[in-house]
Amino acid sequence: MSIPAFVQRTALAFATTLLFNLPLQASERTLDSANGPLTLSGTPQRVVALGDSALDAALSLGVQPVGTLASRGGNDVPDYLKAKAGAITLVGSVREPNLEAILRLQPDLVLASSELSPELYAKLSLMAPTVVPKGNSFEDWRITYATYAQALDKAQQGQQRIAEIDARSAALRQRLPQGQAISVVRWNPQGPVIMSSHLFVGQLLADLGLRPNALAAAQEKKPHSDVLSLENLSRINADWIFLATLNPDGRKALDDARKQPAFTRLKAVAEDQVMTVDGQIWSSSSGYLAAQQVLDDVEKALLD
Amino acid sequence: MPASRLTVAKALGFAALCLLLLCGASLLLGAGDIGILPSFHALLGGQDDDARFIVFELRWVRTELALLVGVALGAAGVLLQAVTRNPLAEPGLLGVSAGASFAVVLAINLGASAASLHLGVAMLGALLGCLLVLLVTRLRGVGDDPVRLVLAGAAFSGMLGALSSLLLLWDQRTADEMRFWVIGALAGRPLDTLEWSMPGLLAGVLLALIVVRPLAALALGERVASGLGHHTQLTRLGTLLAVAILVGTATAAAGPIAFIGLIVPYIARRLVGSDIRRTLALSMLLGPCVLLLADVISRLLVQPYELPVGVVSAFVGAPILIAVVRNHRLPTL
């Protein structure tokens, strides 16, 4: 089964070579990574995706990685990628990738997150070409996604995927009420934290013509605020509040929040404009599949 | 001695005044936009809805909770230091805090959600942790040796703490809900926390009042106490039970809060000497004082955010303890 796919890919690579007549070897490409330009050749066959965004990119481009990390706040592949990922080997957690487990998989490409430490990079790049996207989680998600796509030898497909999201956002924007303020919040009983509006989800929401809440817009350096005092809970107020929960049971997080009178006093709560969403997508991932889910959630909340 | 009685009365009055002032500060100061004047106005019956909500629904509740937890920790500290005759004894050392935390981590890990957990689980864990320590020392027939008791407590606290950490590392979901049970906090506790913990506090204080007289006799030596007709074994057991109930209640209500139980007895002894009948009363006033001070600071330090009081209590407590230690000859037990 894998042979025809391989033949296909090789044929495509040949065609490209003939067409452009530039690269010396099949599908040689140079991509811009956090560690400078990185030249890769050939279509990778054994990809290890370290992080949800890398896994999202690979799966959305039809590549089945051989290994990945358990996502933040879970012991497994993030729920939204589980079906597509199938039986994939876990090689540690986001906090602590296991180098030996990665080596055992004999990868020919490692897709890391932009937060990979220099020490780990040094070791991983001895095993296989290791791609660390430029910037950090505040980078335009398209750039990160395109870097992964390029590394996977799917640059063109990657651009198509990005264009799909942009087209869907533009279409959805036409149907949404404009200028609505949105806040994305992670609920803790002692007080919530608000997610910065400059991350992946914030970028998508801005494309939809939705406004960030002031406190979220002010989080320019950190992915989320510190724990807000309950006295200042009104600062998470917006027309719509999305409660991101790492718990599969979102209902429970909302019930928890509703027990706190400071929460039920919020205007959005009183008007029932609160929606619980999957925190693995809304607060810690990015990519094509995550974007589709975020757009689904927004559509469901604001239009149904 | 009328002169010394006067000092005791003075010290108690001073502590009560401090407590009153700190309660006021706790109601008037916060991390939010409602400053001192609007809060004061709301207290006097002002009609501003936001100010009334923040003063009465948020600050009032956490002030009450601080009072309860402070009294429990202050009393537990004095009792434990007296019964173990060890000035370094701290409620955390008896396996009580670690037991409560571990019970809750385990419960969440097994699928319970933090909010639906009743305080009962934490209190049960506190008692079990304490009983475990007592049982081990008893089995070896060395239960009367307070130093061994504290050592066994330290060992179990370390072990239970490691088990909690293990569960946290293993299950990231638990880690998110659990932060509270690692560092205590007074804000945002469920509204029924107070009703739930009140019986625990009352039972603990009642038991403390019963054992305080024989405990004072015990301070004069085993023989004296027996000679005065007190049952020394029973006294020790009763005291430890009171400590377990008090610390279990406090931990269940506000998570583990370090240092209060250690420093409050020191301040008390510094003010009124080492007679436990006096230090117990004074500690029950000073405990909430230190906790309220820490809580008010926790709101003002990083506005508009807050720090958990479990972090601040150590920052507030350490300088006080150092001042006590530096200033004078250490008051002995």
XYZ file of C-alpha atoms in Angstrom:
637
model
C 0.000 0.000 0.000
C 2.794 2.331 0.826
C 4.648 1.470 -2.360
C 2.199 3.046 -4.786
C 2.124 6.158 -2.608
C 5.878 6.223 -2.621
C 6.022 5.716 -6.363
C 3.471 8.464 -6.780
C 5.460 10.840 -4.656
C 8.661 10.003 -6.486
C 6.951 10.507 -9.805
C 5.679 13.870 -8.605
C 9.132 14.785 -7.407
C 10.542 13.818 -10.784
C 7.954 15.882 -12.540
C 8.831 18.847 -10.383
C 12.503 18.345 -11.085
C 11.878 18.222 -14.792
C 9.548 21.187 -14.635
C 11.831 23.535 -12.749
C 15.106 21.945 -13.666
C 16.670 23.671 -10.679
C 17.220 21.331 -7.720
C 20.096 18.931 -8.086
C 18.273 16.207 -6.198
C 14.644 15.205 -6.043
C 12.622 17.886 -4.208
C 15.521 19.585 -2.522
C 14.297 22.580 -0.542
C 15.698 25.142 1.826
C 13.484 26.385 4.602
C 13.837 29.211 7.023
C 14.004 27.828 10.554
C 14.758 29.236 13.977
C 18.250 27.786 13.628
C 18.940 29.364 10.267
C 18.342 28.027 6.759
C 17.893 24.268 6.648
C 18.248 22.293 3.440
C 16.282 19.072 3.129
C 15.909 16.626 0.307
C 13.622 13.740 -0.416
C 10.205 13.040 1.016
C 10.459 12.096 4.675
C 9.078 8.669 5.511
C 9.489 8.473 9.287
C 8.358 11.737 10.802
C 8.303 12.438 14.528
C 5.996 15.349 15.363
C 6.907 16.955 18.696
C 3.907 19.018 19.682
C 0.267 19.401 18.744
C 0.858 22.001 16.036
C 3.391 19.789 14.281
C 1.070 16.787 14.500
C -1.835 18.883 13.231
C 0.240 20.010 10.241
C 1.406 16.499 9.366
C -2.018 14.873 9.662
C -3.759 17.657 7.747
C -1.303 17.116 4.887
C -1.901 13.368 4.792
C 1.354 12.409 6.492
C 1.190 9.781 9.258
C 3.967 10.535 11.763
C 5.504 7.538 13.512
C 5.745 9.277 16.876
C 4.432 12.265 18.792
C 4.140 13.737 22.305
C 1.276 13.584 24.751
C -0.361 16.983 24.633
C -0.321 19.545 27.410
C -2.981 18.664 29.957
C -3.422 15.104 28.708
C -1.815 11.696 28.608
C -2.388 11.100 24.937
C -2.646 12.677 21.529
C -5.065 15.636 21.745
C -8.641 14.440 21.375
C -9.291 16.324 18.148
C -6.417 14.542 16.406
C -6.949 11.105 17.930
C -8.979 9.540 15.120
C -6.639 10.777 12.392
C -3.465 9.875 14.287
C -4.485 6.242 14.745
C -2.027 4.007 16.577
C 0.892 6.374 16.993
C 3.839 5.887 19.347
C 4.057 8.370 22.200
C 7.603 9.567 22.835
C 7.102 11.524 26.047
C 5.173 14.631 27.021
C 5.427 18.235 25.897
C 7.270 18.955 29.103
C 9.704 16.103 28.666
C 10.352 14.487 25.294
C 12.079 11.120 25.685
C 15.186 11.097 23.488
C 15.686 7.350 23.662
C 12.129 6.677 22.565
C 12.586 9.080 19.667
C 15.850 7.425 18.624
C 14.192 4.012 18.698
C 11.763 5.190 16.011
C 14.664 5.959 13.630
C 13.108 9.193 12.356
C 14.231 10.839 9.149
C 12.579 14.144 10.090
C 11.706 15.736 13.438
C 9.129 18.515 13.503
C 9.609 20.384 16.776
C 7.673 23.272 18.280
C 9.157 26.757 18.359
C 9.658 26.330 22.126
C 12.174 23.481 21.756
C 15.191 24.108 23.974
C 18.619 24.537 22.341
C 19.908 21.531 24.324
C 17.211 19.256 22.954
C 17.708 20.678 19.480
C 21.403 19.854 19.608
C 20.666 16.242 20.496
C 17.702 15.764 18.170
C 19.498 17.167 15.169
C 22.085 14.414 15.569
C 19.317 11.853 15.003
C 17.545 13.486 12.093
C 17.060 16.906 10.496
C 15.107 18.825 13.119
C 12.812 21.646 12.096
C 12.143 24.380 14.659
C 9.833 27.034 13.216
C 10.874 30.658 13.583
C 9.502 32.933 16.253
C 7.323 31.703 19.106
C 3.661 30.982 19.691
C 2.933 34.628 18.825
C 4.104 34.071 15.249
C 1.502 34.082 12.473
C 0.211 30.508 12.544
C 0.414 30.371 8.746
C 4.196 30.789 8.849
C 4.600 27.949 11.330
C 2.249 25.742 9.353
C 3.953 26.552 6.041
C 7.364 25.739 7.543
C 6.153 22.293 8.600
C 4.540 21.770 5.181
C 7.785 22.678 3.450
C 9.718 20.287 5.646
C 7.263 17.524 4.778
C 7.783 18.237 1.097
C 4.192 19.441 0.833
C 4.757 23.157 0.436
C 2.121 23.592 -2.207
C -0.512 21.541 -0.418
C 0.264 23.563 2.691
C -0.429 26.819 0.904
C -3.705 25.339 -0.344
C -4.735 24.401 3.196
C -3.970 27.914 4.421
C -5.941 29.367 1.521
C -8.891 27.115 2.455
C -8.934 28.511 5.982
C -8.601 32.079 4.724
C -11.476 31.531 2.302
C -13.688 29.989 4.974
C -12.862 32.823 7.394
C -13.707 35.423 4.769
C -17.035 33.719 4.016
C -17.880 33.329 7.689
C -16.971 36.958 8.351
C -19.762 38.032 5.989
C -22.331 36.201 8.092
C -21.125 37.174 11.557
C -22.263 40.249 13.449
C -19.282 42.611 13.261
C -17.351 44.254 16.081
C -18.371 41.729 18.724
C -15.863 41.496 21.581
C -14.602 38.027 22.435
C -12.589 36.749 25.352
C -11.022 33.329 25.625
C -10.647 32.276 29.227
C -9.261 29.308 31.105
C -11.219 28.809 34.296
C -9.572 28.063 37.648
C -11.652 28.099 40.809
C -9.393 30.736 42.426
C -9.708 32.956 39.415
C -9.437 32.660 35.677
C -6.621 33.447 33.273
C -7.353 35.180 29.991
C -5.635 33.995 26.823
C -3.644 36.515 24.810
C -5.405 37.628 21.635
C -2.155 37.491 19.666
C -1.966 33.711 19.547
C -3.384 31.336 16.952
C -7.025 31.619 18.041
C -6.788 35.398 18.414
C -5.418 35.649 14.884
C -8.338 33.601 13.544
C -10.879 35.657 15.470
C -9.354 38.889 14.150
C -9.723 37.534 10.607
C -13.397 37.037 11.386
C -13.766 40.710 12.292
C -14.193 39.986 15.989
C -12.624 42.267 18.594
C -10.417 41.044 21.433
C -11.191 42.070 24.965
C -8.816 44.790 26.238
C -6.993 42.635 28.765
C -6.427 39.890 26.181
C -5.027 42.439 23.736
C -2.637 43.676 26.418
C -1.034 40.232 26.790
C 1.684 40.817 24.241
C 4.532 38.896 25.824
C 2.913 36.017 27.670
C 0.470 33.482 26.212
C -1.983 34.192 29.003
C -2.459 36.512 31.951
C -1.731 35.625 35.556
C -4.577 34.432 37.736
C -7.061 37.306 37.879
C -8.477 38.371 41.191
C -12.184 37.551 41.404
C -12.666 41.238 42.218
C -11.477 41.967 38.699
C -13.508 39.306 36.976
C -15.338 42.016 35.039
C -12.142 42.428 33.012
C -12.831 39.166 31.202
C -16.192 40.498 30.114
C -16.967 40.600 26.406
C -19.975 40.013 24.192
C -18.964 36.371 24.050
C -16.867 34.340 26.450
C -15.242 31.113 25.344
C -14.265 28.934 28.296
C -11.369 26.761 27.246
C -11.090 23.627 29.325
C -8.475 20.901 29.257
C -11.067 18.586 30.681
C -12.967 16.544 28.122
C -16.091 17.357 30.110
C -16.538 21.048 29.347
C -19.899 21.099 31.060
C -18.193 20.628 34.402
C -15.906 23.635 33.987
C -18.919 25.788 33.249
C -20.788 24.394 36.246
C -17.753 25.170 38.402
C -17.655 28.697 37.106
C -21.363 29.195 37.655
C -20.943 28.416 41.341
C -18.930 31.606 41.640
C -21.258 34.605 42.010
C -18.625 36.916 40.525
C -18.893 34.892 37.305
C -22.673 34.861 37.093
C -22.673 38.646 37.394
C -20.881 39.013 34.049
C -23.044 40.369 31.276
C -22.107 37.620 28.827
C -23.067 35.005 31.409
C -26.363 36.663 32.202
C -27.177 36.719 28.483
C -26.056 33.100 28.120
C -23.312 34.016 25.667
C -20.761 31.635 27.126
C -19.496 28.577 25.363
C -17.140 25.875 26.552
C -14.553 24.836 24.012
C -11.736 22.279 23.845
C -8.683 23.869 25.485
C -6.369 21.493 23.630
C -7.407 23.350 20.485
C -8.216 26.803 21.836
C -5.290 27.284 24.162
C -2.453 25.049 23.098
C -2.569 24.010 19.441
C -2.550 25.557 16.005
C -2.800 24.397 12.419
C -5.307 23.553 9.744
C -7.377 20.994 11.643
C -7.433 23.178 14.758
C -8.489 26.178 12.670
C -11.425 24.262 11.173
C -12.565 23.317 14.667
C -12.238 26.894 15.967
C -14.268 28.176 13.019
C -16.881 25.450 13.681
C -17.104 26.524 17.323
C -17.443 30.219 16.502
C -20.055 29.486 13.858
C -22.038 27.362 16.272
C -21.844 29.895 19.089
C -22.580 33.092 17.205
C -24.899 31.880 14.469
C -27.001 29.033 15.923
C 0.468 37.563 90.291
C -1.677 40.527 89.372
C 1.130 42.219 87.439
C 1.586 39.337 85.012
C -2.160 38.909 84.658
C -2.316 42.491 83.532
C 0.281 41.831 80.825
C -1.731 38.862 79.634
C -4.840 41.004 79.471
C -2.855 43.691 77.672
C -1.444 41.199 75.159
C -4.873 39.739 74.507
C -6.345 43.214 74.088
C -3.543 44.215 71.749
C -4.022 41.079 69.634
C -7.776 41.594 69.528
C -7.287 45.194 68.395
C -4.862 44.082 65.660
C -7.345 41.465 64.528
C -10.130 44.031 64.359
C -7.997 46.425 62.323
C -6.889 43.665 59.963
C -10.482 42.521 59.467
C -11.285 46.104 58.523
C -8.339 46.234 56.122
C -9.415 42.929 54.608
C -12.862 44.355 53.888
C -11.568 47.659 52.538
C -8.586 46.607 50.438
C -8.549 44.472 47.344
C -6.952 43.866 43.980
C -9.867 45.484 42.183
C -10.989 48.983 41.311
C -13.122 49.319 44.427
C -10.820 51.337 46.668
C -10.991 52.158 50.348
C -13.593 54.915 50.188
C -16.185 53.158 48.017
C -15.721 50.027 50.132
C -16.256 52.007 53.300
C -19.343 53.561 51.808
C -20.686 50.149 50.857
C -20.069 48.863 54.377
C -22.096 51.732 55.782
C -24.978 50.849 53.499
C -24.055 52.587 50.256
C -26.093 51.570 47.246
C -23.307 51.071 44.688
C -24.055 47.582 43.425
C -20.512 46.617 42.405
C -18.965 47.839 45.633
C -21.590 46.056 47.718
C -21.017 42.837 45.811
C -17.241 42.944 46.167
C -17.280 43.890 49.844
C -20.012 41.538 50.991
C -19.832 38.598 48.571
C -16.092 38.394 47.961
C -14.122 40.097 50.730
C -16.501 39.262 53.573
C -16.469 35.565 52.695
C -12.717 35.309 52.472
C -12.255 37.296 55.677
C -14.496 34.837 57.512
C -12.527 31.975 56.004
C -9.223 33.577 57.042
C -10.522 33.883 60.610
C -11.508 30.227 60.711
C -8.306 28.935 59.156
C -6.122 31.276 61.225
C -7.692 30.209 64.513
C -7.340 26.547 63.587
C -3.692 26.833 62.534
C -2.697 29.038 65.452
C -4.266 26.685 68.003
C -2.875 23.595 66.292
C 0.616 25.056 66.280
C 0.626 25.760 70.013
C -0.818 22.359 70.874
C 1.619 20.463 68.722
C 4.686 22.310 69.967
C 3.550 21.758 73.541
C 2.779 18.078 73.233
C 5.942 17.243 71.307
C 7.986 19.678 73.396
C 9.641 20.589 70.160
C 9.779 24.249 69.122
C 10.205 23.221 65.483
C 7.065 21.117 65.409
C 4.694 22.323 62.792
C 1.272 20.915 61.913
C 2.643 20.023 58.508
C 5.093 17.704 60.191
C 2.546 15.332 61.597
C 1.556 14.048 58.172
C -1.652 16.025 58.461
C -1.304 18.485 55.570
C 0.348 15.916 53.339
C -2.401 13.400 54.123
C -5.132 15.875 53.248
C -3.448 16.901 50.003
C -2.768 13.336 48.975
C -6.361 12.263 49.642
C -7.634 15.000 47.375
C -5.110 14.335 44.600
C -6.037 10.688 44.686
C -9.755 11.436 44.584
C -9.377 13.783 41.622
C -7.119 11.284 39.929
C -9.747 8.582 40.317
C -12.223 10.776 38.520
C -13.858 13.032 41.064
C -13.910 16.685 40.073
C -12.460 19.200 42.479
C -15.631 21.205 42.970
C -17.856 18.279 43.791
C -15.390 17.001 46.351
C -16.586 17.564 49.816
C -14.251 18.784 52.449
C -14.779 15.386 53.973
C -12.203 13.754 51.719
C -9.524 16.212 52.777
C -10.416 15.903 56.435
C -10.425 12.128 56.218
C -7.019 12.256 54.570
C -5.717 14.535 57.317
C -6.905 12.174 60.035
C -5.601 9.115 58.215
C -2.214 10.742 57.672
C -1.996 11.595 61.357
C -3.240 8.179 62.495
C -0.727 6.473 60.237
C 2.080 8.362 61.938
C 0.690 7.581 65.384
C 0.208 3.926 64.496
C 3.781 3.457 63.331
C 5.248 4.949 66.483
C 2.775 2.998 68.611
C 3.574 -0.320 66.984
C 7.172 0.022 67.946
C 6.193 0.981 71.432
C 7.852 4.368 71.212
C 4.699 6.441 70.877
C 5.526 8.434 73.949
C 8.690 9.812 72.447
C 7.746 13.142 70.860
C 10.926 13.398 68.823
C 10.299 10.027 67.186
C 6.761 11.148 66.511
C 7.938 14.212 64.627
C 10.515 12.139 62.761
C 7.900 9.605 61.717
C 5.680 12.526 60.716
C 8.437 14.008 58.584
C 9.001 10.649 56.908
C 5.315 10.167 56.122
C 4.913 13.764 54.965
C 7.802 13.266 52.598
C 6.378 10.023 51.292
C 2.811 11.279 50.877
C 4.136 14.436 49.228
C 6.160 12.346 46.782
C 3.117 10.194 46.003
C 1.096 13.337 45.299
C 3.833 14.627 43.004
C 3.936 11.299 41.246
C 0.200 11.380 40.565
C 0.500 14.971 39.368
C 3.298 14.140 36.950
C 1.443 11.118 35.734
C -1.854 12.802 35.053
C -1.617 16.307 33.668
C -5.309 16.917 33.993
C -5.021 16.454 37.707
C -2.173 18.935 37.743
C -4.414 21.649 36.389
C -7.126 21.158 38.996
C -4.690 20.410 41.748
C -2.578 23.509 41.940
C -4.814 24.672 44.745
C -4.052 21.637 46.895
C -0.337 22.245 46.603
C -0.408 25.951 47.491
C -3.288 27.111 49.631
C -5.580 30.025 48.791
C -8.497 31.829 50.398
C -10.111 33.255 47.282
C -12.825 31.566 45.274
C -13.604 28.756 47.652
C -17.053 27.237 47.282
C -19.651 29.123 49.278
C -20.482 26.208 51.549
C -16.860 25.841 52.676
C -17.538 27.810 55.829
C -20.569 25.780 56.903
C -18.650 22.596 56.243
C -15.595 23.549 58.245
C -17.312 25.194 61.207
C -18.073 21.907 63.006
C -14.454 20.824 62.549
C -13.170 24.042 64.072
C -15.588 23.860 66.998
C -14.748 20.223 67.717
C -11.020 20.933 67.530
C -11.177 23.997 69.777
C -13.410 22.194 72.278
C -10.984 19.319 72.485
C -8.114 21.803 72.844
C -9.868 23.457 75.795
C -10.324 20.095 77.455
C -6.679 19.087 77.168
C -5.103 22.464 77.883
C -5.079 22.058 81.677
C -3.471 18.596 81.770
C -1.130 19.737 79.029
C 0.064 22.616 81.212
C 0.685 20.128 83.993
C 2.543 17.871 81.594
C 4.921 20.734 80.829
C 6.116 20.448 84.448
C 7.083 16.835 83.881
C 5.493 13.425 83.582
C 5.499 12.728 87.314
C 4.019 16.048 88.308
C 1.226 15.587 85.811
C 0.492 12.057 87.022
C 0.719 13.261 90.587
C -1.878 15.905 89.849
C -4.167 13.124 88.647
C -3.887 13.635 84.895
C -3.743 10.736 82.489
C -0.648 11.580 80.434
C -1.203 9.107 77.600
C -4.773 10.179 77.143
C -3.747 13.824 77.216
C -1.220 13.321 74.448
C -3.634 11.358 72.317
C -6.370 13.943 72.799
C -4.015 16.761 71.888
C -2.853 15.051 68.705
C -6.447 14.336 67.749
C -7.285 18.011 68.243
C -4.319 18.988 66.051
C -5.401 16.579 63.317
C -8.963 17.893 63.346
C -7.859 21.527 63.331
C -5.243 21.180 60.595
C -7.482 18.873 58.568
C -10.238 21.459 58.716
C -7.884 24.279 57.764
C -6.333 22.329 54.893
C -9.694 21.227 53.586
C -10.966 24.795 53.694
C -8.003 26.668 52.253
C -5.391 24.181 51.099
C -2.013 23.802 52.762
C -0.831 27.079 54.289
C 2.639 26.844 55.751
C 4.355 28.799 58.493
C 1.351 30.131 60.421
C 1.322 27.159 62.775
C 5.055 27.545 63.310
C 5.462 31.258 63.957
C 2.300 32.149 65.813
C 3.244 30.165 68.938
C 6.616 31.930 68.963
C 5.054 35.370 68.917
C 2.619 34.284 71.608
C 5.344 32.923 73.894
C 7.356 36.061 73.340
C 4.432 38.162 74.555
C 3.074 36.170 77.487
C 5.613 33.504 78.377
C 5.389 29.787 77.923
C 2.273 28.831 79.914
C 0.131 27.075 77.365
C -3.115 28.262 78.919
C -2.123 31.802 77.925
C -0.380 31.060 74.638
C -3.330 29.030 73.360
C -5.753 31.909 73.806
C -3.333 34.423 72.349
C -2.449 32.186 69.392
C -6.088 31.862 68.459
C -6.109 35.641 68.035
C -2.680 35.953 66.431
C -3.227 33.134 63.909
C -5.938 34.964 61.995
C -3.937 38.220 62.342
C -0.931 36.825 60.475
C -3.112 35.059 57.918
C -5.204 38.170 57.240
C -2.052 40.249 56.879
C -0.685 37.756 54.361
C -3.999 37.669 52.522
C -4.284 41.451 52.252
C -0.722 41.630 50.954
C -1.458 38.840 48.467
C -4.139 41.042 46.918
C -2.090 44.231 46.770
C 1.210 42.898 45.487
C 0.405 42.123 41.846
C -2.800 44.008 41.043
C -4.973 43.275 39.110
C -3.854 39.719 39.746
C -3.533 37.865 43.027
C -1.030 35.545 44.581
C -2.185 32.490 46.491
C -1.970 33.227 50.211
C 0.047 30.027 50.679
C 2.930 31.752 48.916
C 2.637 35.043 50.762
C 2.257 33.530 54.237
C 5.842 32.297 54.069
C 7.077 35.726 52.958
C 5.202 37.420 55.790
C 6.006 34.757 58.342
C 9.730 34.423 57.801
C 10.687 38.022 58.713
C 8.464 37.890 61.806
C 10.126 34.685 62.922
C 13.591 36.084 62.244
C 12.760 39.204 64.234
C 11.574 37.087 67.153
C 14.642 34.892 66.994
C 17.082 37.802 66.756
C 15.608 40.155 69.269
C 15.708 38.328 72.552
C 16.579 35.215 74.300
C 14.398 32.512 72.801
C 11.380 31.839 74.972
C 11.568 28.153 75.821
C 8.750 25.678 76.016
